[in-house]
């Protein structure tokens, strides 16, 4: 009974229709933000031996959940991350800005390296970089954790901007991570079976990285434009895949 009495104030929103609208909107937003994270996890885990891929995805997404819940527990600190730390180039930089810039640079570096490897795999065979391209489970988890931190900070700040109800934030985060967990394996398998999708996904990561850097520098790019561009590119690639399959069927028929 004491636990119920303790939790009751946090779930007072259940009788408020506007709170339910906020919850559904926040879940949708968090899932959209989670797509970026999921693309990176799928590409990275596909470089592991097949037996380790599912485990790495579960660990990476589980770590994302833990990180988001811990950040929610320290919400006053997270809100404080938006306070200016120093000024340069006519812009007040906060810790959030610096985290976004660092994450964006990491994504641009990672995507560029993977594109180079995909386009010219022979160039890496005898180099130290080439040897690290078949990464270890630990290496994959460390890289996933780095990006989890960046996307988690952005995710929680978005949640704070949407609602004041802590319970709504927790529910939205948990639902989002469950969706990510369910979608991770199908997305990773689809990317692995369609090599051209890898290049498209790496292009998405480059664009997301540049968007994070721009956001950190004070140039906010509306997410709608980014996802519209990604959606259009995905549609064009889907049409290309359909055309290739039809061509292959015709060739097989002859």
Short mmCIF file of C-alpha atoms in Angstrom, two decimals:
data_model
loop_
_atom_site.label_atom_id
_atom_site.label_comp_id
_atom_site.label_asym_id
_atom_site.label_seq_id
_atom_site.Cartn_x
_atom_site.Cartn_y
_atom_site.Cartn_z
CA UNK A 1 0.00 0.00 0.00
CA UNK A 2 2.84 2.38 0.84
CA UNK A 3 4.39 1.84 -2.61
CA UNK A 4 1.02 2.61 -4.28
CA UNK A 5 0.64 5.77 -2.20
CA UNK A 6 4.19 6.80 -3.09
CA UNK A 7 3.64 6.26 -6.83
CA UNK A 8 0.11 7.71 -6.98
CA UNK A 9 1.17 11.37 -7.50
CA UNK A 10 3.36 10.36 -10.45
CA UNK A 11 0.41 8.70 -12.24
CA UNK A 12 -2.16 11.42 -11.58
CA UNK A 13 -1.96 12.23 -15.32
CA UNK A 14 -4.02 9.13 -16.26
CA UNK A 15 -7.24 11.15 -15.88
CA UNK A 16 -5.95 14.01 -18.02
CA UNK A 17 -6.62 13.60 -21.79
CA UNK A 18 -3.96 16.20 -22.69
CA UNK A 19 -1.36 14.16 -20.79
CA UNK A 20 -2.21 11.09 -22.92
CA UNK A 21 -1.77 13.18 -26.07
CA UNK A 22 1.61 14.34 -24.74
CA UNK A 23 2.58 10.72 -23.99
CA UNK A 24 1.68 9.46 -27.49
CA UNK A 25 3.39 12.44 -29.14
CA UNK A 26 6.51 11.94 -27.04
CA UNK A 27 6.63 8.19 -27.82
CA UNK A 28 6.40 9.00 -31.56
CA UNK A 29 9.17 11.61 -31.25
CA UNK A 30 11.40 9.30 -29.22
CA UNK A 31 10.95 6.45 -31.74
CA UNK A 32 11.93 8.81 -34.58
CA UNK A 33 14.99 9.93 -32.62
CA UNK A 34 15.77 6.26 -31.91
CA UNK A 35 15.94 5.41 -35.63
CA UNK A 36 19.29 7.24 -35.92
CA UNK A 37 20.67 5.21 -33.02
CA UNK A 38 19.28 1.97 -34.47
CA UNK A 39 20.86 2.47 -37.92
CA UNK A 40 24.27 2.92 -36.29
CA UNK A 41 23.83 -0.15 -34.06
CA UNK A 42 22.71 -2.27 -37.06
CA UNK A 43 25.70 -1.30 -39.22
CA UNK A 44 28.19 -1.76 -36.39
CA UNK A 45 26.89 -5.13 -35.15
CA UNK A 46 26.84 -6.53 -38.72
CA UNK A 47 30.65 -6.32 -38.64
CA UNK A 48 30.77 -8.82 -35.76
CA UNK A 49 30.81 -12.62 -36.16
CA UNK A 50 27.22 -13.79 -36.69
CA UNK A 51 27.07 -15.59 -33.34
CA UNK A 52 27.74 -12.32 -31.46
CA UNK A 53 25.46 -9.95 -33.38
CA UNK A 54 22.19 -10.51 -31.50
CA UNK A 55 23.97 -10.29 -28.14
CA UNK A 56 25.71 -7.04 -29.13
CA UNK A 57 22.42 -5.50 -30.27
CA UNK A 58 20.70 -6.48 -27.01
CA UNK A 59 23.59 -5.13 -24.92
CA UNK A 60 23.76 -1.91 -26.91
CA UNK A 61 20.04 -1.21 -26.76
CA UNK A 62 19.87 -2.32 -23.10
CA UNK A 63 22.66 0.14 -22.33
CA UNK A 64 20.67 2.85 -24.16
CA UNK A 65 17.69 2.14 -21.87
CA UNK A 66 19.81 2.23 -18.70
CA UNK A 67 21.52 5.44 -19.85
CA UNK A 68 18.22 7.18 -20.59
CA UNK A 69 16.68 6.10 -17.25
CA UNK A 70 19.77 7.29 -15.35
CA UNK A 71 19.67 10.61 -17.19
CA UNK A 72 15.99 10.97 -16.28
CA UNK A 73 16.90 10.31 -12.63
CA UNK A 74 19.31 13.27 -12.83
CA UNK A 75 16.93 15.46 -14.80
CA UNK A 76 17.92 18.69 -13.05
CA UNK A 77 21.52 18.13 -14.22
CA UNK A 78 20.33 17.37 -17.77
CA UNK A 79 18.30 20.59 -17.88
CA UNK A 80 21.42 22.39 -16.66
CA UNK A 81 23.36 21.08 -19.68
CA UNK A 82 21.58 23.67 -21.82
CA UNK A 83 23.08 26.56 -19.82
CA UNK A 84 25.88 28.45 -21.69
CA UNK A 85 29.44 27.48 -20.72
CA UNK A 86 31.40 29.81 -23.02
CA UNK A 87 30.91 31.98 -26.10
CA UNK A 88 32.69 31.74 -29.46
CA UNK A 89 31.90 32.80 -33.03
CA UNK A 90 28.89 34.73 -31.75
CA UNK A 91 27.29 31.62 -30.22
CA UNK A 92 26.87 30.58 -26.57
CA UNK A 93 28.00 26.97 -26.27
CA UNK A 94 26.44 24.68 -23.63
CA UNK A 95 27.53 21.19 -22.56
CA UNK A 96 24.69 19.82 -24.71
CA UNK A 97 26.14 21.63 -27.74
CA UNK A 98 29.61 20.21 -27.07
CA UNK A 99 28.21 16.68 -26.67
CA UNK A 100 26.29 17.01 -29.96
CA UNK A 101 29.35 18.35 -31.81
CA UNK A 102 31.56 15.53 -30.45
CA UNK A 103 28.93 12.92 -31.38
CA UNK A 104 28.48 14.44 -34.83
CA UNK A 105 32.23 14.40 -35.50
CA UNK A 106 32.40 10.76 -34.35
CA UNK A 107 29.53 9.81 -36.70
CA UNK A 108 31.10 11.64 -39.66
CA UNK A 109 34.47 9.95 -38.99
CA UNK A 110 32.89 6.50 -38.56
CA UNK A 111 30.65 6.78 -41.62
CA UNK A 112 33.49 8.10 -43.80
CA UNK A 113 35.76 5.25 -42.72
CA UNK A 114 33.07 2.66 -43.42
CA UNK A 115 32.28 4.18 -46.84
CA UNK A 116 36.00 4.07 -47.71
CA UNK A 117 36.15 0.42 -46.69
CA UNK A 118 32.96 -0.43 -48.63
CA UNK A 119 34.11 1.31 -51.81
CA UNK A 120 37.74 0.07 -51.68
CA UNK A 121 37.99 -2.99 -49.37
CA UNK A 122 41.37 -4.03 -50.86
CA UNK A 123 42.96 -0.84 -49.53
CA UNK A 124 42.44 -2.03 -45.94
CA UNK A 125 43.48 -5.65 -46.11
CA UNK A 126 47.09 -5.20 -45.00
CA UNK A 127 46.67 -2.21 -42.72
CA UNK A 128 46.09 -1.86 -38.99
CA UNK A 129 42.80 -0.10 -39.75
CA UNK A 130 41.75 -3.05 -41.88
CA UNK A 131 42.44 -5.41 -39.01
CA UNK A 132 40.20 -3.40 -36.69
CA UNK A 133 37.32 -3.36 -39.19
CA UNK A 134 36.31 -6.82 -37.96
CA UNK A 135 35.71 -5.39 -34.53
CA UNK A 136 35.44 -7.24 -31.24
CA UNK A 137 32.26 -7.43 -29.18
CA UNK A 138 33.79 -5.10 -26.58
CA UNK A 139 34.83 -2.60 -29.26
CA UNK A 140 31.32 -2.59 -30.73
CA UNK A 141 29.72 -2.04 -27.32
CA UNK A 142 32.10 0.88 -26.52
CA UNK A 143 31.25 2.60 -29.83
CA UNK A 144 27.52 1.98 -29.34
CA UNK A 145 27.74 3.42 -25.80
CA UNK A 146 29.40 6.60 -27.12
CA UNK A 147 26.55 7.20 -29.56
CA UNK A 148 23.97 6.07 -26.97
CA UNK A 149 25.17 8.91 -24.74
CA UNK A 150 24.79 11.51 -27.50
CA UNK A 151 21.34 10.34 -28.58
CA UNK A 152 20.23 9.82 -24.97
CA UNK A 153 21.05 13.41 -23.98
CA UNK A 154 19.13 14.72 -27.02
CA UNK A 155 16.27 12.31 -26.31
CA UNK A 156 15.89 13.36 -22.67
CA UNK A 157 16.14 17.08 -23.45
CA UNK A 158 13.36 16.57 -26.03
CA UNK A 159 11.30 14.80 -23.36
CA UNK A 160 11.85 17.64 -20.88
CA UNK A 161 10.70 20.12 -23.51
CA UNK A 162 7.51 18.14 -24.16
CA UNK A 163 6.14 17.52 -20.67
CA UNK A 164 6.72 18.13 -16.96
CA UNK A 165 5.42 14.68 -15.94
CA UNK A 166 8.31 12.39 -14.95
CA UNK A 167 6.12 9.26 -15.32
CA UNK A 168 5.28 10.20 -18.94
CA UNK A 169 8.99 10.59 -19.71
CA UNK A 170 9.82 7.19 -18.18
CA UNK A 171 6.98 5.42 -20.03
CA UNK A 172 7.93 7.03 -23.37
CA UNK A 173 11.59 6.07 -22.97
CA UNK A 174 10.80 2.44 -22.01
CA UNK A 175 8.29 2.00 -24.88
CA UNK A 176 10.79 3.50 -27.35
CA UNK A 177 13.62 1.19 -26.28
CA UNK A 178 11.30 -1.87 -26.47
CA UNK A 179 10.40 -0.85 -30.05
CA UNK A 180 14.12 -0.45 -30.84
CA UNK A 181 14.79 -3.90 -29.38
CA UNK A 182 12.07 -5.49 -31.54
CA UNK A 183 13.15 -3.65 -34.70
CA UNK A 184 16.92 -4.13 -34.30
CA UNK A 185 17.22 -7.69 -35.66
CA UNK A 186 14.94 -7.22 -38.73
CA UNK A 187 16.71 -3.94 -39.64
CA UNK A 188 20.19 -5.42 -39.21
CA UNK A 189 19.25 -8.52 -41.27
CA UNK A 190 17.73 -6.36 -44.02
CA UNK A 191 20.89 -4.21 -44.19
CA UNK A 192 23.11 -7.33 -44.26
CA UNK A 193 21.12 -8.93 -47.12
CA UNK A 194 21.07 -5.76 -49.25
CA UNK A 195 24.60 -4.37 -49.72
CA UNK A 196 23.38 -1.17 -51.44
CA UNK A 197 21.35 -0.37 -48.31
CA UNK A 198 24.64 -0.25 -46.35
CA UNK A 199 25.85 2.66 -48.47
CA UNK A 200 22.50 4.42 -48.11
CA UNK A 201 22.53 3.92 -44.33
CA UNK A 202 26.11 5.25 -44.15
CA UNK A 203 24.96 8.29 -46.12
CA UNK A 204 22.19 8.73 -43.52
CA UNK A 205 24.78 8.56 -40.73
CA UNK A 206 26.88 11.24 -42.48
CA UNK A 207 23.82 13.48 -42.75
CA UNK A 208 22.84 12.84 -39.12
CA UNK A 209 26.42 13.58 -38.02
CA UNK A 210 26.46 16.89 -39.90
CA UNK A 211 23.03 17.75 -38.45
CA UNK A 212 24.32 17.12 -34.91
CA UNK A 213 27.36 19.34 -35.56
CA UNK A 214 25.15 22.09 -37.04
CA UNK A 215 22.76 21.85 -34.06
CA UNK A 216 25.68 22.08 -31.65
CA UNK A 217 26.96 25.17 -33.51
CA UNK A 218 23.58 26.86 -33.12
CA UNK A 219 22.18 26.18 -36.61
CA UNK A 220 19.01 24.20 -35.98
CA UNK A 221 17.94 22.08 -38.96
CA UNK A 222 14.27 21.03 -38.66
CA UNK A 223 14.10 17.25 -38.23
CA UNK A 224 11.25 17.10 -40.75
CA UNK A 225 13.62 18.09 -43.56
CA UNK A 226 16.16 15.45 -42.53
CA UNK A 227 13.65 12.62 -42.33
CA UNK A 228 11.92 13.73 -45.55
CA UNK A 229 15.28 13.50 -47.36
CA UNK A 230 15.98 10.10 -45.78
CA UNK A 231 12.50 8.88 -46.70
CA UNK A 232 12.89 10.04 -50.32
CA UNK A 233 16.29 8.33 -50.61
CA UNK A 234 14.86 5.13 -49.12
CA UNK A 235 11.95 5.26 -51.61
CA UNK A 236 14.34 5.66 -54.58
CA UNK A 237 16.46 2.75 -53.32
CA UNK A 238 13.33 0.60 -52.85
CA UNK A 239 12.36 1.29 -56.47
CA UNK A 240 15.90 0.38 -57.58
CA UNK A 241 15.73 -2.89 -55.61
CA UNK A 242 12.35 -3.69 -57.17
CA UNK A 243 13.73 -3.01 -60.66
CA UNK A 244 16.76 -5.24 -59.98
CA UNK A 245 14.54 -8.09 -58.77
CA UNK A 246 12.31 -7.88 -61.84
CA UNK A 247 15.38 -7.83 -64.09
CA UNK A 248 16.80 -10.88 -62.26
CA UNK A 249 13.46 -12.73 -62.68
CA UNK A 250 13.41 -11.99 -66.40
CA UNK A 251 17.00 -13.19 -66.75
CA UNK A 252 16.15 -16.34 -64.79
CA UNK A 253 13.10 -16.94 -66.99
CA UNK A 254 15.22 -16.86 -70.13
#
